[in-house]
Amino acid sequence: MRKLPIFYNALMLTGVNLLLRLISTAFQVFISARIGAAGVGLLQLTLSVAGMALTAGIAGIRTATMYLTAEELGRKRPENVSWVLSGCFLYSLLFSLLVATAVYGCGQRIAGDWIGDIRTLGAIRLFAVFLPVSCLTGVMTGYFTAANRIGTLAAVEVAEQLCSMAVTTAALLFWAGTDPGRACQSVILGSCAGSVLTLSVLALLRILERPKTGPRIAVAKRLTQTALPLAVADDVKVGINTVENLMVPKRLALFTTDALAQFGMVGGMVFPILMFPACILYGLADLLIPELARCNAAGSRVRIRYLARRSLRVAAVYGILCGGMLYLLAEALCLALYQNTTAGEYLRWFALLAPMLYCDAVVDAMNKGLGSQRICVRYNIFTSAMDVALLFLLLPKYGIQGYFFSFLVTHVINFGLSLGLLLKNTGLRIPFRMILTAVGCLLLAVLTSCRMPGLFGKIAVFLPLALGSMYGSGILYREDARWLGQLWKIGKNPEKNE
């Protein structure tokens, strides 16, 4: 059986991610309607702390598992994968149990002092109990991604999402009511149930593979060299982001009386819509890490440049189209989903940043696949610390506009640094004028279409104008359309289209 190219698997993951994100966004609308904007704000704070604990417990193990497994498979040594997974499991258990113990023991202080609402104590402690399960799930999903078992992984992810939503919905309807504290606990309970299901199924599937095991190999040094830089980067970034999220409502309260509601609108309403289209790219981003790791191990520089160039162009074109559409539909979307026009105004602010945010997800994955974790640590520390400092200064004086300005500045800097690193690693060249041209195409299409009457008229003008300007300026090539058509030819080697 011939191995399918990476983009076939990306298309498969794209469909799954789109379905899951659609379900998740609809579920977010359901929760928002049930507990209100202030309740969503409290939920966002709880999930932010839970996310920090999960990141600390995972300690870079998911990406490390993908990277090490891909290296062994790329060097034709599948018998070593069992030793890689054993080392990853031990590593994950050690870190996750330490973090879980700390979170459970400090739960009351976290809920009362950090979040500022003791009603979240139950959710924090419940999350701590199931934290090791969630971390071990990261090991298994990392392995299945690197082993190219994308169909299996996609099916399990769908089952996990459905299980999580079913448990959360049952808890909300029959126990939580409209109480925000119980709502937080219900969401955490559903997430934990999904993790238990995923870990059980993936572990069983790995056992049923009856893998061959070769002589013992040294894993500890390679694992720590790969995982610890990722852990430091992720912990610092998420830790600073958590500090930011906990700080925002308090500093925002110095500017407005509905600070928690505004925070809930941005974090719980605007960002889910803004990043919903990005799920189309997440499948590609997940697959780029092990694929580039295999290519790097095999010394396939031509293949690396090919994937980097194609992936960047796809992300840029898609981001421009989505950013413009989100800008034009912002108020209508938020009114239909949340019955909230203020959220629509906020969404317009962030919509034009979509091309940068979507490209950044792909660039970050490619840098990880090429083994540049340590350099990314410095970038994340620098920009995240800058974000906290800017928010601390700007929020009391400018409110939510200060939040947007800080978001814009720090994300532009971070993306510029990450893109520069990728270009250095791959040898690609992207003229700065090309980036300015892409921004110009987006602004031209949006500003022109805004003059048209009605949503249909705006969209009817935006899409052809955006595509035409990108084609005319050299961002979108005719060969891209031919390339997309060739993806449907099973077994076609994309390197031949170079």
Short mmCIF file of C-alpha atoms in Angstrom, two decimals, residues 52-64 91-92 94-96 99 135 223-224 226-232 234-235:
data_model
loop_
_atom_site.label_atom_id
_atom_site.label_comp_id
_atom_site.label_asym_id
_atom_site.label_seq_id
_atom_site.Cartn_x
_atom_site.Cartn_y
_atom_site.Cartn_z
CA MET A 52 -1.70 26.64 32.68
CA ALA A 53 -1.78 23.52 34.88
CA LEU A 54 -2.25 21.26 31.85
CA THR A 55 0.66 22.89 30.02
CA ALA A 56 2.89 22.47 33.06
CA GLY A 57 1.82 18.83 33.42
CA ILE A 58 2.33 18.01 29.74
CA ALA A 59 5.78 19.65 29.89
CA GLY A 60 6.29 19.52 26.13
CA ILE A 61 5.68 15.77 25.91
CA ARG A 62 3.16 15.73 23.04
CA THR A 63 5.44 17.48 20.56
CA ALA A 64 8.46 15.58 21.90
CA TYR A 91 8.33 11.50 31.83
CA SER A 92 4.66 12.44 31.56
CA LEU A 94 6.41 12.32 36.74
CA PHE A 95 5.53 15.85 35.69
CA SER A 96 1.75 15.44 35.66
CA VAL A 99 1.63 19.39 39.01
CA CYS A 135 -1.20 14.47 29.98
CA LEU A 223 13.69 13.24 25.36
CA THR A 224 14.81 15.89 27.81
CA THR A 226 13.49 17.93 23.05
CA ALA A 227 10.77 18.19 25.70
CA LEU A 228 12.33 20.50 28.31
CA PRO A 229 12.90 23.46 25.95
CA LEU A 230 9.31 23.03 24.79
CA ALA A 231 8.15 22.79 28.40
CA VAL A 232 9.98 25.96 29.35
CA ASP A 234 5.06 26.59 26.83
CA ASP A 235 5.10 27.07 30.61
#
